[in-house]
Structures are given as C-alpha cells and as structure tokens.
C-alpha cells in the first residue's frame, strides 16, 4: 500500500488506497482515449461502504486471484460491485457480504449488478437481499445480470431473508435476463423462509433470458410456502436449482438441489422448473421436492392453463438430450420428470 497516494496512481509507490478512486482515475484515462486502462489491485481485504462502480471500459484485476484479494461490504447498505459498460472487467476477486433492502430495482443484485462487461475468476458469496415489504420482488441475491459475461466464477452461499408476507424472491444465486454464464459453479444459495405466501423462483438461478452453459448448479435450496393458485405470481414458484421463463440451459450439471415448498406450491422441480426456454444436453441428478403437491423431483416442465393468468397461458418449454435420474418427489409418478399436458411442452432424446 502506498504511503503517499498520488493521482493518477500510475506506480505502486503512488498507488491509491481507495479502490473507487483508482477506478475513477482509469475511467478518466479511458475517456481521454487510453486503450484498455487497467487497475491492478494488490493482495488484501478491502472494506467498502459503497459499491465499486465500473461504468467505463476499465479493467480491474487482482495480482494474485480471489483467495488473496477480497472486496467486502464493511458498513452501510450496499452491493459490492456494478459493471455497467460493455468493456468493463472485474477479474480475480472474492466479492462478499453485500446487503440490500429491495424496495425497488435499485435494491436488486446483492453482490454484483451487471448490464455488460465481464466478471471472471471471481467468487461472489455471502450476500443478502431483504424483501422489505409485502409483495416485493427481489432479484439476484448474488448477481443480477441483464447482459455481459460471467465466466469461471463461483456464486455461493447467497441468501434471501423473507422479511414480509408474499415476498417474491427470484434467483438466489443469479438472476439472468440477458447475457451468458459459462464454466461457473452456482452452489449452496438459498431462500430463507418461510414467510407467509412467499413465491420463490430458482434458488440457484432464475433464467428469464440469456444462456447458462457448462455450469454446475448444485445444493441450492428454495424453502417456498403458500402458492395461491390463480394469483398473478403463481407462475413464479419452483426450481430448487433453476427456474426458467426463457433462455437456454445447456451442457450443465444440476445436482443435489431442493425445492421445499409447502401447500399450494404446485410447480415443483427440485432440479429445474421450466415454463419456457430450452434445456439441452444437461444432467439432472439427485434433486428433490418435499411436498405432496410438488411434482418433478428432477425436472418439471409445467404450464398452467386453468387459472386465467396471462403469464401462465403463454408458457412453453423444451428438454432435449438430457439425462434425468436419481431424483425424488413425494409425487410417486414424477420422481424424476413431470411433463404437463397443457401447452406446447416437449421432452425428446432424453432419459
């Protein structure tokens, strides 16, 4: 650490002691036409009170990887980092202990919020979202992404605290509405219930659009409660590992996840619950649902056509070239797979 930080922090002797100051200096260089300015971060634990924001084409890299460089929320109510530029890069950090109260979209993404750029060789862990009020949607306890690339990362042990009735948590590890997650591990994320009427979608991943490929999605846990058939949010229930409303899940291992809803949580899907999107070349093994109303211990391809809710009327899903084995459900006829008879759903070349 430099004893006398000096702008523009371009040597170790003049290095910034505040991460955001270094990022901002690099952003000025980018605005002045510098090609690919990089902030190098030495080993250490960096406590922050506000997120590290990379809003220009700046690369922020650690010198020795995520075991040696930790950025954590030390105080305040904040996520850890945001990437909001197509050429933003965050490489080689552990990002942890983010905490937000989600009363608006500004409170989504407890660890990382990204609209573009790349998150690579990072660990995102131990981040928390709070619902904060009745009927509040939360998205991405660990990461919320609308674009960009996550590659070679671990997203683990992130959680949702269901503070109020009818909270709607979506994506305990990652909420994806665009972009790609590749070669990453999403594990041990959870929704902490029960709060009356909570509607939970994907303790590991909530995939609305985009692509998840060559990932391991393991040991995530959704503790859903009452489902309220016919309510506008009924379609969002399910998926201990993955909830899908679109996008592509390809060449992934989905293992050891649990959907632990109770009365009324009809969608099920201990491993994957899909209302739309494509599941291709995936192995879904050792997942479970725990309630007598929940089908599809491994995979639930589900469309509801009886309640009159528009979101439910439009659902479809496809599973292709998948192995679904060794899963469990109290619904004996669908321990591994539940395939709804309502709608344009299909499973092919799978076993």
Tab-separated table of C-alpha atoms in Angstrom:
chain	number	residue	atom	x	y	z
A	1	UNK	CA	0.000	0.000	0.000
A	2	UNK	CA	1.405	3.392	-0.926
A	3	UNK	CA	2.218	5.684	1.976
A	4	UNK	CA	1.502	8.762	-0.155
A	5	UNK	CA	-1.175	8.118	-2.797
A	6	UNK	CA	-0.749	10.463	-5.737
A	7	UNK	CA	-3.086	10.908	-8.690
A	8	UNK	CA	-3.197	9.355	-11.275
A	9	UNK	CA	-1.875	6.443	-9.167
A	10	UNK	CA	0.251	5.078	-12.019
A	11	UNK	CA	3.016	3.412	-9.982
A	12	UNK	CA	2.955	1.212	-6.883
A	13	UNK	CA	4.676	3.983	-4.950
A	14	UNK	CA	1.817	6.351	-5.812
A	15	UNK	CA	-0.959	3.747	-5.672
A	16	UNK	CA	-4.423	4.689	-4.448
A	17	UNK	CA	-5.613	3.325	-1.121
A	18	UNK	CA	-9.259	3.714	-2.194
A	19	UNK	CA	-10.436	1.312	-4.898
A	20	UNK	CA	-13.074	3.598	-6.368
A	21	UNK	CA	-10.547	6.442	-6.640
A	22	UNK	CA	-8.304	4.193	-8.716
A	23	UNK	CA	-11.214	3.079	-10.915
A	24	UNK	CA	-12.283	6.691	-11.440
A	25	UNK	CA	-8.753	7.697	-12.446
A	26	UNK	CA	-8.689	4.885	-15.006
A	27	UNK	CA	-12.119	5.965	-16.255
A	28	UNK	CA	-10.750	9.456	-16.941
A	29	UNK	CA	-7.921	7.865	-18.928
A	30	UNK	CA	-10.478	5.848	-20.911
A	31	UNK	CA	-12.495	8.980	-21.647
A	32	UNK	CA	-9.302	10.654	-22.907
A	33	UNK	CA	-8.722	7.815	-25.349
A	34	UNK	CA	-6.400	5.480	-23.460
A	35	UNK	CA	-6.686	1.914	-24.757
A	36	UNK	CA	-7.799	-0.571	-22.113
A	37	UNK	CA	-6.749	1.154	-18.881
A	38	UNK	CA	-6.184	-1.364	-16.094
A	39	UNK	CA	-6.336	-1.029	-12.320
A	40	UNK	CA	-4.082	-3.582	-10.622
A	41	UNK	CA	-5.082	-4.403	-7.052
A	42	UNK	CA	-2.611	-5.886	-4.597
A	43	UNK	CA	-3.396	-8.564	-2.017
A	44	UNK	CA	-5.585	-7.610	0.907
A	45	UNK	CA	-9.099	-7.222	2.284
A	46	UNK	CA	-10.791	-4.036	1.104
A	47	UNK	CA	-13.800	-2.936	3.156
A	48	UNK	CA	-16.245	-0.656	1.367
A	49	UNK	CA	-19.283	1.376	2.370
A	50	UNK	CA	-20.498	1.826	-1.216
A	51	UNK	CA	-20.262	-0.339	-4.317
A	52	UNK	CA	-17.254	-0.354	-6.641
A	53	UNK	CA	-18.731	1.037	-9.854
A	54	UNK	CA	-17.081	0.263	-13.210
A	55	UNK	CA	-19.002	2.433	-15.674
A	56	UNK	CA	-16.308	2.829	-18.355
A	57	UNK	CA	-14.138	0.451	-20.362
A	58	UNK	CA	-11.817	-0.193	-17.409
A	59	UNK	CA	-10.275	-3.488	-16.304
A	60	UNK	CA	-9.902	-4.094	-12.566
A	61	UNK	CA	-7.618	-7.064	-11.857
A	62	UNK	CA	-6.102	-8.563	-8.735
A	63	UNK	CA	-2.453	-9.535	-8.751
A	64	UNK	CA	-2.927	-12.962	-7.149
A	65	UNK	CA	-6.551	-14.098	-7.541
A	66	UNK	CA	-9.680	-14.366	-5.392
A	67	UNK	CA	-8.078	-16.120	-2.433
A	68	UNK	CA	-5.798	-13.129	-1.879
A	69	UNK	CA	-7.923	-10.122	-2.864
A	70	UNK	CA	-11.236	-9.637	-1.065
A	71	UNK	CA	-13.703	-6.777	-1.522
A	72	UNK	CA	-16.412	-6.789	1.121
A	73	UNK	CA	-19.146	-4.569	2.457
A	74	UNK	CA	-17.766	-3.282	5.709
A	75	UNK	CA	-20.635	-0.957	6.592
A	76	UNK	CA	-23.766	0.542	5.122
A	77	UNK	CA	-26.417	-0.964	2.880
A	78	UNK	CA	-24.738	-1.710	-0.439
A	79	UNK	CA	-23.899	-4.330	-3.017
A	80	UNK	CA	-20.211	-4.984	-3.675
A	81	UNK	CA	-19.754	-4.072	-7.351
A	82	UNK	CA	-21.509	-2.952	-10.508
A	83	UNK	CA	-20.431	-3.340	-14.145
A	84	UNK	CA	-22.376	-1.108	-16.499
A	85	UNK	CA	-20.145	-0.795	-19.581
A	86	UNK	CA	-19.670	-3.283	-22.412
A	87	UNK	CA	-15.887	-3.302	-21.846
A	88	UNK	CA	-15.882	-3.288	-18.036
A	89	UNK	CA	-13.879	-6.128	-16.498
A	90	UNK	CA	-13.579	-7.429	-12.939
A	91	UNK	CA	-11.054	-10.255	-12.630
A	92	UNK	CA	-9.739	-12.242	-9.687
A	93	UNK	CA	-11.600	-11.168	-6.534
A	94	UNK	CA	-13.734	-12.528	-3.758
A	95	UNK	CA	-16.781	-10.237	-3.545
A	96	UNK	CA	-18.699	-10.786	-0.345
A	97	UNK	CA	-21.152	-9.608	2.305
A	98	UNK	CA	-23.225	-7.293	0.123
A	99	UNK	CA	-26.581	-6.451	1.683
A	100	UNK	CA	-29.544	-4.564	0.227
A	101	UNK	CA	-33.175	-3.922	1.106
A	102	UNK	CA	-35.098	-4.486	-2.102
A	103	UNK	CA	-37.925	-1.974	-2.239
A	104	UNK	CA	-37.131	-1.111	-5.883
A	105	UNK	CA	-34.934	-2.402	-8.738
A	106	UNK	CA	-32.102	-0.337	-7.230
A	107	UNK	CA	-32.097	-2.924	-4.444
A	108	UNK	CA	-31.525	-5.919	-6.740
A	109	UNK	CA	-28.217	-7.717	-7.139
A	110	UNK	CA	-26.862	-8.122	-3.615
A	111	UNK	CA	-23.313	-8.913	-4.676
A	112	UNK	CA	-22.927	-7.745	-8.271
A	113	UNK	CA	-25.170	-5.798	-10.651
A	114	UNK	CA	-24.159	-6.025	-14.298
A	115	UNK	CA	-25.604	-4.770	-17.556
A	116	UNK	CA	-22.487	-5.579	-19.586
A	117	UNK	CA	-18.810	-6.360	-19.404
A	118	UNK	CA	-17.165	-9.434	-17.895
A	119	UNK	CA	-16.919	-10.937	-14.425
A	120	UNK	CA	-14.218	-13.607	-14.430
A	121	UNK	CA	-12.237	-15.673	-11.941
A	122	UNK	CA	-14.318	-14.256	-9.080
A	123	UNK	CA	-16.141	-15.655	-6.055
A	124	UNK	CA	-19.445	-13.970	-5.141
A	125	UNK	CA	-20.550	-15.131	-1.715
A	126	UNK	CA	-22.474	-14.416	1.476
A	127	UNK	CA	-24.627	-11.622	0.045
A	128	UNK	CA	-28.164	-10.945	1.302
A	129	UNK	CA	-31.305	-9.310	-0.043
A	130	UNK	CA	-34.213	-8.281	2.198
A	131	UNK	CA	-37.737	-8.074	0.790
A	132	UNK	CA	-38.591	-5.076	2.916
A	133	UNK	CA	-42.360	-5.010	2.293
A	134	UNK	CA	-45.282	-7.163	1.202
A	135	UNK	CA	-45.371	-8.215	-2.461
A	136	UNK	CA	-41.800	-7.025	-3.095
A	137	UNK	CA	-39.831	-8.761	-5.833
A	138	UNK	CA	-36.140	-9.403	-5.219
A	139	UNK	CA	-33.799	-10.429	-7.988
A	140	UNK	CA	-30.316	-11.870	-7.743
A	141	UNK	CA	-29.145	-12.336	-4.183
A	142	UNK	CA	-25.654	-12.913	-5.533
A	143	UNK	CA	-25.723	-11.438	-9.045
A	144	UNK	CA	-28.265	-9.664	-11.198
A	145	UNK	CA	-27.309	-9.574	-14.869
A	146	UNK	CA	-29.111	-8.099	-17.855
A	147	UNK	CA	-26.111	-8.504	-20.175
A	148	UNK	CA	-22.434	-9.339	-20.320
A	149	UNK	CA	-20.484	-12.487	-19.467
A	150	UNK	CA	-19.795	-14.362	-16.240
A	151	UNK	CA	-17.062	-16.958	-16.762
A	152	UNK	CA	-15.016	-19.202	-14.449
A	153	UNK	CA	-16.708	-17.873	-11.310
A	154	UNK	CA	-18.219	-19.322	-8.130
A	155	UNK	CA	-21.508	-17.915	-6.810
A	156	UNK	CA	-22.200	-19.416	-3.405
A	157	UNK	CA	-23.924	-19.057	-0.047
A	158	UNK	CA	-26.053	-16.064	-1.021
A	159	UNK	CA	-29.465	-15.768	0.597
A	160	UNK	CA	-32.804	-14.022	0.709
A	161	UNK	CA	-34.310	-13.079	4.046
A	162	UNK	CA	-38.091	-13.200	3.720
A	163	UNK	CA	-38.955	-10.300	5.999
A	164	UNK	CA	-42.564	-9.802	4.897
A	165	UNK	CA	-45.504	-11.843	3.685
A	166	UNK	CA	-45.770	-12.523	-0.063
A	167	UNK	CA	-42.169	-11.642	-0.888
A	168	UNK	CA	-41.208	-12.745	-4.404
A	169	UNK	CA	-37.531	-13.797	-4.425
A	170	UNK	CA	-36.107	-14.723	-7.832
A	171	UNK	CA	-32.591	-16.055	-8.371
A	172	UNK	CA	-30.864	-16.916	-5.106
A	173	UNK	CA	-27.508	-17.155	-6.851
A	174	UNK	CA	-28.032	-15.344	-10.164
A	175	UNK	CA	-30.986	-13.636	-11.844
A	176	UNK	CA	-30.413	-13.548	-15.614
A	177	UNK	CA	-32.487	-11.611	-18.130
A	178	UNK	CA	-29.671	-11.356	-20.687
A	179	UNK	CA	-26.051	-12.304	-21.206
A	180	UNK	CA	-24.158	-15.561	-20.673
A	181	UNK	CA	-22.921	-17.533	-17.660
A	182	UNK	CA	-20.198	-20.014	-18.622
A	183	UNK	CA	-17.999	-22.565	-16.818
A	184	UNK	CA	-19.158	-21.419	-13.401
A	185	UNK	CA	-20.341	-23.028	-10.174
A	186	UNK	CA	-23.595	-21.877	-8.569
A	187	UNK	CA	-23.876	-23.617	-5.227
A	188	UNK	CA	-25.445	-23.510	-1.760
A	189	UNK	CA	-27.592	-20.433	-2.384
A	190	UNK	CA	-30.905	-20.343	-0.573
A	191	UNK	CA	-34.161	-18.640	0.166
A	192	UNK	CA	-34.672	-18.402	3.923
A	193	UNK	CA	-38.336	-18.969	4.685
A	194	UNK	CA	-40.957	-19.315	5.497
A	195	UNK	CA	-42.759	-16.014	5.212
A	196	UNK	CA	-46.464	-16.405	4.557
A	197	UNK	CA	-47.183	-16.557	0.846
A	198	UNK	CA	-43.595	-16.217	-0.393
A	199	UNK	CA	-43.213	-17.137	-4.069
A	200	UNK	CA	-39.768	-18.430	-4.884
A	201	UNK	CA	-38.214	-18.900	-8.306
A	202	UNK	CA	-34.833	-20.562	-8.670
A	203	UNK	CA	-32.690	-20.757	-5.542
A	204	UNK	CA	-29.667	-21.282	-7.777
A	205	UNK	CA	-30.583	-19.444	-10.976
A	206	UNK	CA	-33.642	-17.626	-12.239
A	207	UNK	CA	-33.250	-17.678	-16.025
A	208	UNK	CA	-35.604	-15.332	-17.847
A	209	UNK	CA	-33.473	-14.955	-20.974
A	210	UNK	CA	-29.850	-15.442	-21.940
A	211	UNK	CA	-27.656	-18.551	-21.748
A	212	UNK	CA	-26.201	-20.714	-18.979
A	213	UNK	CA	-23.665	-23.195	-20.357
A	214	UNK	CA	-21.157	-25.701	-18.995
A	215	UNK	CA	-22.008	-24.828	-15.394
A	216	UNK	CA	-22.500	-26.810	-12.193
A	217	UNK	CA	-25.651	-25.861	-10.284
A	218	UNK	CA	-25.548	-27.746	-7.001
A	219	UNK	CA	-27.033	-27.882	-3.496
A	220	UNK	CA	-29.243	-24.809	-3.733
A	221	UNK	CA	-32.339	-24.717	-1.537
A	222	UNK	CA	-35.708	-22.997	-2.016
A	223	UNK	CA	-38.000	-23.078	1.006
A	224	UNK	CA	-41.240	-21.894	-0.608
A	225	UNK	CA	-44.555	-21.567	1.192
A	226	UNK	CA	-48.101	-20.954	0.041
A	227	UNK	CA	-48.797	-20.908	-3.671
A	228	UNK	CA	-52.172	-19.159	-4.041
A	229	UNK	CA	-53.437	-20.742	-7.243
A	230	UNK	CA	-54.788	-18.052	-9.541
A	231	UNK	CA	-52.705	-15.225	-8.086
A	232	UNK	CA	-50.693	-13.216	-10.638
A	233	UNK	CA	-47.403	-14.537	-9.254
A	234	UNK	CA	-48.343	-18.216	-9.082
A	235	UNK	CA	-46.266	-18.997	-12.182
A	236	UNK	CA	-43.040	-17.972	-10.436
A	237	UNK	CA	-42.962	-20.890	-7.996
A	238	UNK	CA	-40.444	-23.663	-8.316
A	239	UNK	CA	-36.947	-24.698	-9.192
A	240	UNK	CA	-34.605	-25.578	-6.364
A	241	UNK	CA	-31.735	-25.370	-8.830
A	242	UNK	CA	-33.099	-23.411	-11.781
A	243	UNK	CA	-36.331	-21.627	-12.621
A	244	UNK	CA	-36.741	-20.925	-16.356
A	245	UNK	CA	-39.068	-18.473	-18.017
A	246	UNK	CA	-36.911	-18.379	-21.164
A	247	UNK	CA	-33.326	-18.640	-22.352
A	248	UNK	CA	-31.117	-21.709	-22.745
A	249	UNK	CA	-29.636	-24.078	-20.157
A	250	UNK	CA	-27.014	-26.152	-21.967
A	251	UNK	CA	-24.428	-28.791	-21.008
A	252	UNK	CA	-24.923	-28.214	-17.278
A	253	UNK	CA	-24.883	-30.477	-14.228
A	254	UNK	CA	-27.863	-29.805	-11.946
A	255	UNK	CA	-27.358	-31.856	-8.780
A	256	UNK	CA	-28.432	-32.025	-5.155
A	257	UNK	CA	-30.875	-29.098	-5.213
A	258	UNK	CA	-34.147	-28.965	-3.267
A	259	UNK	CA	-37.467	-27.239	-3.663
A	260	UNK	CA	-39.013	-27.302	-0.204
A	261	UNK	CA	-42.334	-25.548	-0.737
A	262	UNK	CA	-45.473	-26.491	1.137
A	263	UNK	CA	-49.217	-26.316	0.459
A	264	UNK	CA	-50.077	-24.777	-2.897
A	265	UNK	CA	-46.541	-24.778	-4.363
A	266	UNK	CA	-47.678	-26.757	-7.385
A	267	UNK	CA	-44.894	-26.181	-9.907
A	268	UNK	CA	-42.210	-28.239	-8.178
A	269	UNK	CA	-38.968	-29.013	-9.968
A	270	UNK	CA	-36.317	-29.855	-7.398
A	271	UNK	CA	-33.639	-29.504	-10.056
A	272	UNK	CA	-35.256	-27.451	-12.816
A	273	UNK	CA	-38.728	-25.989	-13.229
A	274	UNK	CA	-39.289	-24.577	-16.713
A	275	UNK	CA	-42.275	-22.734	-18.079
A	276	UNK	CA	-40.345	-21.708	-21.200
A	277	UNK	CA	-36.886	-21.926	-22.753
A	278	UNK	CA	-34.620	-24.788	-23.827
A	279	UNK	CA	-32.785	-27.369	-21.709
A	280	UNK	CA	-30.144	-29.099	-23.826
A	281	UNK	CA	-27.534	-31.779	-23.028
A	282	UNK	CA	-27.967	-31.438	-19.269
A	283	UNK	CA	-27.585	-33.991	-16.471
A	284	UNK	CA	-30.148	-33.553	-13.694
A	285	UNK	CA	-29.449	-35.901	-10.790
A	286	UNK	CA	-30.045	-36.228	-7.048
A	287	UNK	CA	-32.508	-33.335	-6.679
A	288	UNK	CA	-35.739	-33.372	-4.685
A	289	UNK	CA	-39.090	-31.831	-3.919
A	290	UNK	CA	-40.529	-32.380	-0.460
A	291	UNK	CA	-44.277	-31.652	-0.525
A	292	UNK	CA	-47.037	-33.971	-1.737
A	293	UNK	CA	-48.231	-31.306	-4.186
A	294	UNK	CA	-44.856	-30.835	-5.885
A	295	UNK	CA	-44.126	-32.923	-8.979
A	296	UNK	CA	-40.857	-33.351	-10.808
A	297	UNK	CA	-38.126	-34.113	-8.294
A	298	UNK	CA	-35.630	-33.589	-11.089
A	299	UNK	CA	-37.391	-31.692	-13.865
A	300	UNK	CA	-40.818	-30.091	-14.059
A	301	UNK	CA	-41.942	-28.810	-17.459
A	302	UNK	CA	-45.062	-27.029	-16.387
A	303	UNK	CA	-47.779	-24.940	-17.960
A	304	UNK	CA	-50.905	-23.835	-16.105
A	305	UNK	CA	-53.915	-23.231	-18.284
A	306	UNK	CA	-56.696	-23.209	-15.724
A	307	UNK	CA	-56.269	-20.046	-13.679
A	308	UNK	CA	-56.620	-17.455	-16.418
A	309	UNK	CA	-53.380	-15.703	-15.537
A	310	UNK	CA	-51.831	-14.340	-18.789
A	311	UNK	CA	-48.262	-15.268	-17.856
A	312	UNK	CA	-49.298	-18.845	-17.350
A	313	UNK	CA	-51.243	-19.043	-20.603
A	314	UNK	CA	-48.137	-18.206	-22.674
A	315	UNK	CA	-45.732	-20.822	-21.255
A	316	UNK	CA	-43.777	-23.497	-23.145
A	317	UNK	CA	-40.522	-25.396	-22.620
A	318	UNK	CA	-38.287	-27.927	-24.396
A	319	UNK	CA	-35.883	-30.511	-22.948
A	320	UNK	CA	-33.540	-32.229	-25.394
A	321	UNK	CA	-30.760	-34.814	-24.999
A	322	UNK	CA	-30.921	-34.732	-21.201
A	323	UNK	CA	-30.291	-37.337	-18.504
A	324	UNK	CA	-32.683	-37.067	-15.547
A	325	UNK	CA	-32.063	-39.776	-12.958
A	326	UNK	CA	-31.926	-40.454	-9.231
A	327	UNK	CA	-34.215	-37.600	-8.182
A	328	UNK	CA	-37.054	-37.836	-5.672
A	329	UNK	CA	-40.528	-36.441	-5.081
A	330	UNK	CA	-43.497	-37.376	-2.873
A	331	UNK	CA	-45.464	-37.459	-6.147
A	332	UNK	CA	-44.513	-41.033	-6.954
A	333	UNK	CA	-45.334	-40.830	-10.656
A	334	UNK	CA	-42.942	-37.942	-11.225
A	335	UNK	CA	-39.890	-38.557	-9.066
A	336	UNK	CA	-37.683	-37.620	-11.994
A	337	UNK	CA	-39.788	-35.774	-14.597
A	338	UNK	CA	-43.144	-34.057	-14.677
A	339	UNK	CA	-44.390	-33.125	-18.141
A	340	UNK	CA	-47.524	-31.006	-18.158
A	341	UNK	CA	-50.273	-31.953	-20.601
A	342	UNK	CA	-51.208	-28.300	-21.030
A	343	UNK	CA	-49.372	-26.404	-23.737
A	344	UNK	CA	-46.574	-26.823	-26.273
A	345	UNK	CA	-44.087	-28.539	-23.959
A	346	UNK	CA	-41.818	-31.349	-25.128
A	347	UNK	CA	-39.058	-33.692	-23.984
A	348	UNK	CA	-37.057	-35.522	-26.651
A	349	UNK	CA	-33.996	-37.779	-26.871
A	350	UNK	CA	-33.832	-37.775	-23.073
A	351	UNK	CA	-33.757	-40.480	-20.440
